[in-house]
Amino acid sequence: MQEPSTTARPLTVAALFAGRIDDRGFMEAGWRGLDRARVEFDVATTHRANIEPRKDLLVAALHELAAAGPDLVIAHGGQNNEACAEVAPHHPRVRFVVTQGAVTGANLASYDILQEESAYLAGVLAASSTRTGVIGHMSGIRVRPGLKGRAAYAAGARAADPAVRLLTNFSGQQDDNALSRRVALAQIDAGADVIFTMLNAGRTGAIEACRERGVRQIGNVIDWVRTDPRIFIGSATADVGMGVFEAVRDLRARTFPAGSVRRIGLSTPGAVGLTLAPDVPPGIRERIAATTERIAAGGIVVPETYDGPEFATPA
């Protein structure tokens, strides 16, 4: 495969977002990573957004982006794994990346920001903070990063307090606020007083439910504590846009890791972490700090699977 030129012309990068780039969550973080790469590396970028996460639609959009002949196509999110693996061999002169991905090929790499490491910390925080002994977890689509995050959250909670009961739900929708509000209220009615939300634009419904019932929430991806520390006791930050940015950096440096998965976690400053509200007690802060150090040093292996009960989505 011919190496893309770094001097004759600007690199061209196309990106696919299976959702809204203004969702204040996963998709927006990816778009910001793309825009940062555009500015810092002087690359020409284009993107497609608001694609429904169905394989046939993702395949069609990826073919369309690749047909224009960019140096790199980035599919943001693990929901693109199958589609990108199918499309990449048809465009051998184009490099492909799936962020939060798990697929590789001759011209295909995955970048995995280990948000499950911050989710583990979120589990420690939830189990250490609950007064009812019941904690919640809410997500939408059952994609690999979300499933790994749920498994990590459950494991962190068990490590902090094995007696804590977990209510975990995948509703099938990341952006539906009416649905997320119903799920949050149902979990609160079942006793949850801390809920970890792994949602995109649908987080607002859960926030409304928590505010109405006086329940705390743990956010993810961005620092939601800054938005409302009275609601958010913490936020499992994971700069998933860093995967987009690092892919462009590697392409520019001619170190593109075709055929492999590049993993970035707590050992990389600024990649993932857990922010805490001002009212989190010192003892819990110390526990979180100690757990962070152990994960970064390899002393804790964060599990990727969960085989416990599921909380039913309310009608």
Short mmCIF file of the C-alpha atoms (twelve columns), coordinates in Angstrom:
data_MODEL
# 
_entry.id   MODEL 
# 
loop_
_atom_site.group_PDB 
_atom_site.id 
_atom_site.type_symbol 
_atom_site.label_atom_id 
_atom_site.label_alt_id 
_atom_site.label_comp_id 
_atom_site.label_asym_id 
_atom_site.label_seq_id 
_atom_site.Cartn_x 
_atom_site.Cartn_y 
_atom_site.Cartn_z 
_atom_site.pdbx_PDB_model_num 
ATOM 1   C CA . MET A 1   0.000   0.000   0.000  1 
ATOM 2   C CA . GLN A 2   1.350   3.419   -0.945 1 
ATOM 3   C CA . GLU A 3   2.163   5.629   2.030  1 
ATOM 4   C CA . PRO A 4   0.127   8.842   2.176  1 
ATOM 5   C CA . SER A 5   2.234   11.890  1.468  1 
ATOM 6   C CA . THR A 6   2.875   14.225  4.390  1 
ATOM 7   C CA . THR A 7   4.313   17.065  2.247  1 
ATOM 8   C CA . ALA A 8   2.792   17.141  -1.259 1 
ATOM 9   C CA . ARG A 9   -0.780  17.731  -0.118 1 
ATOM 10  C CA . PRO A 10  -2.808  17.809  3.070  1 
ATOM 11  C CA . LEU A 11  -3.927  14.464  4.389  1 
ATOM 12  C CA . THR A 12  -7.621  13.817  3.907  1 
ATOM 13  C CA . VAL A 13  -9.673  12.190  6.651  1 
ATOM 14  C CA . ALA A 14  -13.333 11.159  6.494  1 
ATOM 15  C CA . ALA A 15  -15.303 10.178  9.583  1 
ATOM 16  C CA . LEU A 16  -18.587 8.412   10.230 1 
ATOM 17  C CA . PHE A 17  -20.701 9.122   13.309 1 
ATOM 18  C CA . ALA A 18  -23.653 6.817   13.956 1 
ATOM 19  C CA . GLY A 19  -25.476 9.468   15.944 1 
ATOM 20  C CA . ARG A 20  -25.594 13.184  16.692 1 
ATOM 21  C CA . ILE A 21  -22.337 15.102  16.983 1 
ATOM 22  C CA . ASP A 22  -24.003 17.459  19.470 1 
ATOM 23  C CA . ASP A 23  -25.045 14.734  21.921 1 
ATOM 24  C CA . ARG A 24  -22.783 16.023  24.724 1 
ATOM 25  C CA . GLY A 25  -21.391 12.502  24.920 1 
ATOM 26  C CA . PHE A 26  -19.700 9.833   22.855 1 
ATOM 27  C CA . MET A 27  -20.388 11.146  19.347 1 
ATOM 28  C CA . GLU A 28  -19.566 14.738  20.184 1 
ATOM 29  C CA . ALA A 29  -16.293 13.651  21.799 1 
ATOM 30  C CA . GLY A 30  -15.353 11.862  18.586 1 
ATOM 31  C CA . TRP A 31  -16.219 14.895  16.476 1 
ATOM 32  C CA . ARG A 32  -14.110 17.108  18.736 1 
ATOM 33  C CA . GLY A 33  -11.197 14.718  18.278 1 
ATOM 34  C CA . LEU A 34  -11.601 15.025  14.514 1 
ATOM 35  C CA . ASP A 35  -11.753 18.818  14.682 1 
ATOM 36  C CA . ARG A 36  -8.696  18.933  16.929 1 
ATOM 37  C CA . ALA A 37  -6.785  16.830  14.396 1 
ATOM 38  C CA . ARG A 38  -7.938  19.159  11.608 1 
ATOM 39  C CA . VAL A 39  -6.545  22.186  13.419 1 
ATOM 40  C CA . GLU A 40  -3.345  20.726  14.872 1 
ATOM 41  C CA . PHE A 41  -2.291  18.638  11.869 1 
ATOM 42  C CA . ASP A 42  -3.725  20.788  9.072  1 
ATOM 43  C CA . VAL A 43  -5.652  17.902  7.565  1 
ATOM 44  C CA . ALA A 44  -8.717  18.174  5.349  1 
ATOM 45  C CA . THR A 45  -11.721 16.531  6.984  1 
ATOM 46  C CA . THR A 46  -15.245 15.552  6.079  1 
ATOM 47  C CA . HIS A 47  -17.845 13.571  7.962  1 
ATOM 48  C CA . ARG A 48  -21.234 11.891  7.876  1 
ATOM 49  C CA . ALA A 49  -23.406 11.992  10.988 1 
ATOM 50  C CA . ASN A 50  -26.869 10.946  12.177 1 
ATOM 51  C CA . ILE A 51  -26.516 7.501   10.608 1 
ATOM 52  C CA . GLU A 52  -28.784 4.955   12.279 1 
ATOM 53  C CA . PRO A 53  -26.582 2.174   13.723 1 
ATOM 54  C CA . ARG A 54  -27.821 -0.538  11.347 1 
ATOM 55  C CA . LYS A 55  -25.154 -2.531  9.584  1 
ATOM 56  C CA . ASP A 56  -26.597 -1.987  6.084  1 
ATOM 57  C CA . LEU A 57  -26.713 1.787   6.569  1 
ATOM 58  C CA . LEU A 58  -23.230 1.883   8.071  1 
ATOM 59  C CA . VAL A 59  -21.834 -0.193  5.186  1 
ATOM 60  C CA . ALA A 60  -23.405 2.132   2.631  1 
ATOM 61  C CA . ALA A 61  -22.085 5.253   4.367  1 
ATOM 62  C CA . LEU A 62  -18.579 3.818   4.693  1 
ATOM 63  C CA . HIS A 63  -18.488 2.871   0.996  1 
ATOM 64  C CA . GLU A 64  -19.605 6.391   0.127  1 
ATOM 65  C CA . LEU A 65  -16.882 7.994   2.239  1 
ATOM 66  C CA . ALA A 66  -14.159 5.656   0.952  1 
ATOM 67  C CA . ALA A 67  -15.164 6.136   -2.696 1 
ATOM 68  C CA . ALA A 68  -13.988 9.754   -2.478 1 
ATOM 69  C CA . GLY A 69  -10.434 8.471   -1.936 1 
ATOM 70  C CA . PRO A 70  -9.433  9.882   1.463  1 
ATOM 71  C CA . ASP A 71  -6.227  8.773   3.135  1 
ATOM 72  C CA . LEU A 72  -8.161  7.595   6.177  1 
ATOM 73  C CA . VAL A 73  -11.753 6.699   7.058  1 
ATOM 74  C CA . ILE A 74  -12.610 6.699   10.760 1 
ATOM 75  C CA . ALA A 75  -15.756 4.916   11.952 1 
ATOM 76  C CA . HIS A 76  -16.419 6.223   15.446 1 
ATOM 77  C CA . GLY A 77  -17.750 3.577   17.805 1 
ATOM 78  C CA . GLY A 78  -17.769 -0.186  18.222 1 
ATOM 79  C CA . GLN A 79  -21.128 -0.436  16.471 1 
ATOM 80  C CA . ASN A 80  -19.074 -0.085  13.270 1 
ATOM 81  C CA . ASN A 81  -16.976 -3.229  13.800 1 
ATOM 82  C CA . GLU A 82  -18.796 -5.533  11.395 1 
ATOM 83  C CA . ALA A 83  -19.515 -2.873  8.781  1 
ATOM 84  C CA . CYS A 84  -15.930 -1.623  8.647  1 
ATOM 85  C CA . ALA A 85  -14.479 -5.123  8.485  1 
ATOM 86  C CA . GLU A 86  -16.723 -5.760  5.489  1 
ATOM 87  C CA . VAL A 87  -15.998 -2.502  3.675  1 
ATOM 88  C CA . ALA A 88  -12.230 -2.090  4.200  1 
ATOM 89  C CA . PRO A 89  -11.087 -4.905  1.849  1 
ATOM 90  C CA . HIS A 90  -12.988 -3.257  -1.031 1 
ATOM 91  C CA . HIS A 91  -10.866 -0.087  -0.722 1 
ATOM 92  C CA . PRO A 92  -7.273  -1.326  -0.269 1 
ATOM 93  C CA . ARG A 93  -5.685  2.082   -0.917 1 
ATOM 94  C CA . VAL A 94  -7.633  3.654   1.958  1 
ATOM 95  C CA . ARG A 95  -6.836  3.085   5.608  1 
ATOM 96  C CA . PHE A 96  -9.707  2.444   8.019  1 
ATOM 97  C CA . VAL A 97  -10.058 2.855   11.780 1 
ATOM 98  C CA . VAL A 98  -12.793 1.822   14.190 1 
ATOM 99  C CA . THR A 99  -12.607 3.716   17.459 1 
ATOM 100 C CA . GLN A 100 -13.608 1.652   20.486 1 
ATOM 101 C CA . GLY A 101 -13.224 -1.145  17.986 1 
ATOM 102 C CA . ALA A 102 -12.066 -4.751  17.968 1 
ATOM 103 C CA . VAL A 103 -11.427 -5.451  14.282 1 
ATOM 104 C CA . THR A 104 -8.232  -5.465  12.234 1 
ATOM 105 C CA . GLY A 105 -7.110  -6.102  8.693  1 
ATOM 106 C CA . ALA A 106 -4.448  -5.307  6.092  1 
ATOM 107 C CA . ASN A 107 -5.650  -1.681  5.960  1 
ATOM 108 C CA . LEU A 108 -7.730  -1.664  9.146  1 
ATOM 109 C CA . ALA A 109 -6.853  -0.853  12.759 1 
ATOM 110 C CA . SER A 110 -8.848  -0.292  15.913 1 
ATOM 111 C CA . TYR A 111 -8.221  2.268   18.646 1 
ATOM 112 C CA . ASP A 112 -9.643  1.402   22.056 1 
ATOM 113 C CA . ILE A 113 -9.836  4.055   24.764 1 
ATOM 114 C CA . LEU A 114 -10.251 1.868   27.821 1 
ATOM 115 C CA . GLN A 115 -13.360 3.530   29.223 1 
ATOM 116 C CA . GLU A 116 -14.013 0.336   31.146 1 
ATOM 117 C CA . GLU A 117 -11.163 1.336   33.474 1 
ATOM 118 C CA . SER A 118 -13.012 4.523   34.460 1 
ATOM 119 C CA . ALA A 119 -16.258 2.511   34.651 1 
ATOM 120 C CA . TYR A 120 -14.598 0.236   37.224 1 
ATOM 121 C CA . LEU A 121 -13.814 3.324   39.297 1 
ATOM 122 C CA . ALA A 122 -17.437 4.416   38.883 1 
ATOM 123 C CA . GLY A 123 -18.508 1.095   40.397 1 
ATOM 124 C CA . VAL A 124 -16.239 1.648   43.378 1 
ATOM 125 C CA . LEU A 125 -17.705 5.122   43.837 1 
ATOM 126 C CA . ALA A 126 -21.312 3.952   43.552 1 
ATOM 127 C CA . ALA A 127 -20.909 1.064   46.000 1 
ATOM 128 C CA . SER A 128 -19.030 3.301   48.438 1 
ATOM 129 C CA . SER A 129 -21.662 6.063   48.250 1 
ATOM 130 C CA . THR A 130 -25.020 4.263   48.234 1 
ATOM 131 C CA . ARG A 131 -27.149 4.462   51.344 1 
ATOM 132 C CA . THR A 132 -29.784 1.994   50.193 1 
ATOM 133 C CA . GLY A 133 -27.380 -0.728  49.107 1 
ATOM 134 C CA . VAL A 134 -28.852 -0.604  45.569 1 
ATOM 135 C CA . ILE A 135 -27.108 1.009   42.587 1 
ATOM 136 C CA . GLY A 136 -28.171 1.403   38.977 1 
ATOM 137 C CA . HIS A 137 -26.618 1.233   35.527 1 
ATOM 138 C CA . MET A 138 -28.249 2.506   32.332 1 
ATOM 139 C CA . SER A 139 -27.131 2.129   28.730 1 
ATOM 140 C CA . GLY A 140 -28.764 1.814   25.332 1 
ATOM 141 C CA . ILE A 141 -27.290 -0.251  22.523 1 
ATOM 142 C CA . ARG A 142 -25.506 -3.508  23.338 1 
ATOM 143 C CA . VAL A 143 -22.194 -2.696  21.665 1 
ATOM 144 C CA . ARG A 144 -18.898 -4.085  22.917 1 
ATOM 145 C CA . PRO A 145 -17.656 -0.878  24.654 1 
ATOM 146 C CA . GLY A 146 -20.947 -0.527  26.507 1 
ATOM 147 C CA . LEU A 147 -20.957 -4.162  27.551 1 
ATOM 148 C CA . LYS A 148 -17.355 -3.925  28.753 1 
ATOM 149 C CA . GLY A 149 -18.227 -0.756  30.667 1 
ATOM 150 C CA . ARG A 150 -21.144 -2.485  32.382 1 
ATOM 151 C CA . ALA A 151 -18.964 -5.465  33.315 1 
ATOM 152 C CA . ALA A 152 -16.301 -3.162  34.747 1 
ATOM 153 C CA . TYR A 153 -18.825 -1.115  36.729 1 
ATOM 154 C CA . ALA A 154 -20.283 -4.276  38.229 1 
ATOM 155 C CA . ALA A 155 -16.822 -5.576  39.121 1 
ATOM 156 C CA . GLY A 156 -15.785 -2.298  40.750 1 
ATOM 157 C CA . ALA A 157 -18.962 -2.268  42.813 1 
ATOM 158 C CA . ARG A 158 -18.434 -5.881  43.929 1 
ATOM 159 C CA . ALA A 159 -14.837 -5.138  44.901 1 
ATOM 160 C CA . ALA A 160 -15.935 -2.182  47.025 1 
ATOM 161 C CA . ASP A 161 -18.931 -3.886  48.642 1 
ATOM 162 C CA . PRO A 162 -19.977 -7.433  47.674 1 
ATOM 163 C CA . ALA A 163 -23.369 -6.928  49.344 1 
ATOM 164 C CA . VAL A 164 -24.439 -4.107  46.997 1 
ATOM 165 C CA . ARG A 165 -27.267 -4.982  44.579 1 
ATOM 166 C CA . LEU A 166 -26.893 -3.864  40.946 1 
ATOM 167 C CA . LEU A 167 -29.786 -2.966  38.625 1 
ATOM 168 C CA . THR A 168 -28.470 -2.923  35.046 1 
ATOM 169 C CA . ASN A 169 -30.411 -2.059  31.907 1 
ATOM 170 C CA . PHE A 170 -29.778 -1.767  28.169 1 
ATOM 171 C CA . SER A 171 -32.878 -0.057  26.785 1 
ATOM 172 C CA . GLY A 172 -31.907 -0.278  23.101 1 
ATOM 173 C CA . GLN A 173 -31.781 3.525   22.683 1 
ATOM 174 C CA . GLN A 174 -28.943 5.956   23.432 1 
ATOM 175 C CA . ASP A 175 -30.835 9.169   22.597 1 
ATOM 176 C CA . ASP A 176 -34.447 8.694   23.811 1 
ATOM 177 C CA . ASN A 177 -35.056 10.963  26.799 1 
ATOM 178 C CA . ALA A 178 -38.600 9.799   27.504 1 
ATOM 179 C CA . LEU A 179 -37.352 6.213   27.682 1 
ATOM 180 C CA . SER A 180 -34.318 7.016   29.820 1 
ATOM 181 C CA . ARG A 181 -36.519 8.893   32.265 1 
ATOM 182 C CA . ARG A 182 -38.803 5.839   32.603 1 
ATOM 183 C CA . VAL A 183 -35.847 3.505   33.158 1 
ATOM 184 C CA . ALA A 184 -34.285 5.813   35.752 1 
ATOM 185 C CA . LEU A 185 -37.572 6.199   37.647 1 
ATOM 186 C CA . ALA A 186 -38.102 2.431   37.606 1 
ATOM 187 C CA . GLN A 187 -34.630 1.833   39.022 1 
ATOM 188 C CA . ILE A 188 -35.184 4.498   41.674 1 
ATOM 189 C CA . ASP A 189 -38.507 2.882   42.594 1 
ATOM 190 C CA . ALA A 190 -36.573 -0.400  42.973 1 
ATOM 191 C CA . GLY A 191 -34.240 1.233   45.493 1 
ATOM 192 C CA . ALA A 192 -31.339 2.654   43.480 1 
ATOM 193 C CA . ASP A 193 -29.922 5.886   44.886 1 
ATOM 194 C CA . VAL A 194 -26.836 6.109   42.627 1 
ATOM 195 C CA . ILE A 195 -27.145 5.472   38.867 1 
ATOM 196 C CA . PHE A 196 -24.319 5.212   36.337 1 
ATOM 197 C CA . THR A 197 -25.530 6.417   32.931 1 
ATOM 198 C CA . MET A 198 -23.722 5.345   29.755 1 
ATOM 199 C CA . LEU A 199 -25.989 7.264   27.373 1 
ATOM 200 C CA . ASN A 200 -25.625 9.913   24.689 1 
ATOM 201 C CA . ALA A 201 -28.326 12.521  24.004 1 
ATOM 202 C CA . GLY A 202 -30.756 10.457  26.113 1 
ATOM 203 C CA . ARG A 203 -28.991 11.328  29.346 1 
ATOM 204 C CA . THR A 204 -31.259 14.336  29.934 1 
ATOM 205 C CA . GLY A 205 -34.233 12.144  30.807 1 
ATOM 206 C CA . ALA A 206 -32.217 10.341  33.464 1 
ATOM 207 C CA . ILE A 207 -30.991 13.660  34.854 1 
ATOM 208 C CA . GLU A 208 -34.571 14.873  35.166 1 
ATOM 209 C CA . ALA A 209 -35.574 11.701  37.005 1 
ATOM 210 C CA . CYS A 210 -32.641 11.960  39.408 1 
ATOM 211 C CA . ARG A 211 -33.356 15.633  40.103 1 
ATOM 212 C CA . GLU A 212 -37.033 14.884  40.731 1 
ATOM 213 C CA . ARG A 213 -36.280 12.072  43.192 1 
ATOM 214 C CA . GLY A 214 -33.128 13.435  44.842 1 
ATOM 215 C CA . VAL A 215 -30.903 10.637  43.495 1 
ATOM 216 C CA . ARG A 216 -27.244 10.993  42.491 1 
ATOM 217 C CA . GLN A 217 -25.885 10.068  39.105 1 
ATOM 218 C CA . ILE A 218 -22.467 9.154   37.703 1 
ATOM 219 C CA . GLY A 219 -21.872 10.394  34.165 1 
ATOM 220 C CA . ASN A 220 -19.497 9.131   31.526 1 
ATOM 221 C CA . VAL A 221 -17.254 10.284  28.658 1 
ATOM 222 C CA . ILE A 222 -17.132 14.001  29.634 1 
ATOM 223 C CA . ASP A 223 -16.940 15.625  33.071 1 
ATOM 224 C CA . TRP A 224 -20.607 15.881  34.019 1 
ATOM 225 C CA . VAL A 225 -19.699 16.998  37.543 1 
ATOM 226 C CA . ARG A 226 -18.885 20.423  36.085 1 
ATOM 227 C CA . THR A 227 -22.401 20.585  34.651 1 
ATOM 228 C CA . ASP A 228 -24.253 19.877  37.901 1 
ATOM 229 C CA . PRO A 229 -22.357 18.632  40.980 1 
ATOM 230 C CA . ARG A 230 -25.629 18.381  42.917 1 
ATOM 231 C CA . ILE A 231 -26.811 15.632  40.570 1 
ATOM 232 C CA . PHE A 232 -23.501 14.129  39.478 1 
ATOM 233 C CA . ILE A 233 -21.496 12.616  42.308 1 
ATOM 234 C CA . GLY A 234 -18.841 11.670  39.756 1 
ATOM 235 C CA . SER A 235 -18.147 11.151  36.080 1 
ATOM 236 C CA . ALA A 236 -16.232 8.313   34.442 1 
ATOM 237 C CA . THR A 237 -14.359 10.417  31.933 1 
ATOM 238 C CA . ALA A 238 -12.989 8.793   28.818 1 
ATOM 239 C CA . ASP A 239 -11.707 10.967  26.018 1 
ATOM 240 C CA . VAL A 240 -12.963 8.734   23.229 1 
ATOM 241 C CA . GLY A 241 -12.099 11.543  20.853 1 
ATOM 242 C CA . MET A 242 -8.473  10.759  21.601 1 
ATOM 243 C CA . GLY A 243 -8.834  7.606   19.493 1 
ATOM 244 C CA . VAL A 244 -9.826  9.735   16.499 1 
ATOM 245 C CA . PHE A 245 -7.017  12.207  17.149 1 
ATOM 246 C CA . GLU A 246 -4.354  9.542   17.696 1 
ATOM 247 C CA . ALA A 247 -5.340  7.725   14.507 1 
ATOM 248 C CA . VAL A 248 -4.710  10.879  12.488 1 
ATOM 249 C CA . ARG A 249 -1.465  11.512  14.374 1 
ATOM 250 C CA . ASP A 250 -0.247  7.984   13.623 1 
ATOM 251 C CA . LEU A 251 -1.183  8.294   9.953  1 
ATOM 252 C CA . ARG A 252 0.702   11.585  9.694  1 
ATOM 253 C CA . ALA A 253 3.742   10.076  11.416 1 
ATOM 254 C CA . ARG A 254 3.614   7.016   9.117  1 
ATOM 255 C CA . THR A 255 3.154   4.754   12.143 1 
ATOM 256 C CA . PHE A 256 -0.393  3.663   11.356 1 
ATOM 257 C CA . PRO A 257 -0.926  0.329   13.198 1 
ATOM 258 C CA . ALA A 258 -2.678  -1.634  10.449 1 
ATOM 259 C CA . GLY A 259 -3.647  -5.108  11.606 1 
ATOM 260 C CA . SER A 260 -3.639  -4.280  15.308 1 
ATOM 261 C CA . VAL A 261 -5.616  -2.726  18.160 1 
ATOM 262 C CA . ARG A 262 -4.053  0.238   19.941 1 
ATOM 263 C CA . ARG A 263 -5.232  0.443   23.570 1 
ATOM 264 C CA . ILE A 264 -5.106  3.638   25.659 1 
ATOM 265 C CA . GLY A 265 -6.094  3.657   29.341 1 
ATOM 266 C CA . LEU A 266 -5.360  5.011   32.830 1 
ATOM 267 C CA . SER A 267 -1.619  4.750   32.255 1 
ATOM 268 C CA . THR A 268 -1.933  7.493   29.607 1 
ATOM 269 C CA . PRO A 269 -2.492  10.908  31.253 1 
ATOM 270 C CA . GLY A 270 -5.762  12.525  30.233 1 
ATOM 271 C CA . ALA A 271 -7.216  9.464   28.519 1 
ATOM 272 C CA . VAL A 272 -9.572  8.134   31.195 1 
ATOM 273 C CA . GLY A 273 -10.335 8.866   34.831 1 
ATOM 274 C CA . LEU A 274 -13.011 9.602   37.417 1 
ATOM 275 C CA . THR A 275 -13.950 13.133  38.442 1 
ATOM 276 C CA . LEU A 276 -15.605 13.601  41.822 1 
ATOM 277 C CA . ALA A 277 -18.134 16.060  43.209 1 
ATOM 278 C CA . PRO A 278 -16.947 18.328  46.047 1 
ATOM 279 C CA . ASP A 279 -19.067 16.484  48.613 1 
ATOM 280 C CA . VAL A 280 -17.399 13.088  48.086 1 
ATOM 281 C CA . PRO A 281 -15.802 12.241  51.461 1 
ATOM 282 C CA . PRO A 282 -12.008 11.987  51.852 1 
ATOM 283 C CA . GLY A 283 -12.134 8.259   52.597 1 
ATOM 284 C CA . ILE A 284 -13.859 7.499   49.287 1 
ATOM 285 C CA . ARG A 285 -11.455 9.788   47.450 1 
ATOM 286 C CA . GLU A 286 -8.525  7.852   48.911 1 
ATOM 287 C CA . ARG A 287 -10.086 4.544   47.874 1 
ATOM 288 C CA . ILE A 288 -10.596 5.814   44.307 1 
ATOM 289 C CA . ALA A 289 -7.001  7.100   44.125 1 
ATOM 290 C CA . ALA A 290 -5.578  3.807   45.369 1 
ATOM 291 C CA . THR A 291 -7.702  1.819   42.917 1 
ATOM 292 C CA . THR A 292 -6.627  4.087   40.051 1 
ATOM 293 C CA . GLU A 293 -2.972  3.430   40.840 1 
ATOM 294 C CA . ARG A 294 -3.506  -0.328  40.991 1 
ATOM 295 C CA . ILE A 295 -5.306  -0.440  37.632 1 
ATOM 296 C CA . ALA A 296 -2.658  1.735   35.942 1 
ATOM 297 C CA . ALA A 297 0.093   -0.496  37.335 1 
ATOM 298 C CA . GLY A 298 -1.623  -3.691  36.194 1 
ATOM 299 C CA . GLY A 299 -2.518  -4.804  39.700 1 
ATOM 300 C CA . ILE A 300 -6.222  -5.032  38.865 1 
ATOM 301 C CA . VAL A 301 -7.405  -6.770  35.708 1 
ATOM 302 C CA . VAL A 302 -10.712 -5.220  34.706 1 
ATOM 303 C CA . PRO A 303 -13.146 -7.927  33.524 1 
ATOM 304 C CA . GLU A 304 -14.913 -7.588  30.179 1 
ATOM 305 C CA . THR A 305 -17.962 -9.791  30.750 1 
ATOM 306 C CA . TYR A 306 -20.969 -9.762  33.055 1 
ATOM 307 C CA . ASP A 307 -23.283 -12.713 33.638 1 
ATOM 308 C CA . GLY A 308 -25.610 -11.353 36.305 1 
ATOM 309 C CA . PRO A 309 -29.304 -10.428 36.177 1 
ATOM 310 C CA . GLU A 310 -30.739 -7.700  33.946 1 
ATOM 311 C CA . PHE A 311 -33.227 -4.988  34.885 1 
ATOM 312 C CA . ALA A 312 -36.213 -5.045  32.530 1 
ATOM 313 C CA . THR A 313 -36.970 -1.992  30.407 1 
ATOM 314 C CA . PRO A 314 -40.303 -0.524  31.567 1 
ATOM 315 C CA . ALA A 315 -43.118 -0.241  29.043 1 
# 
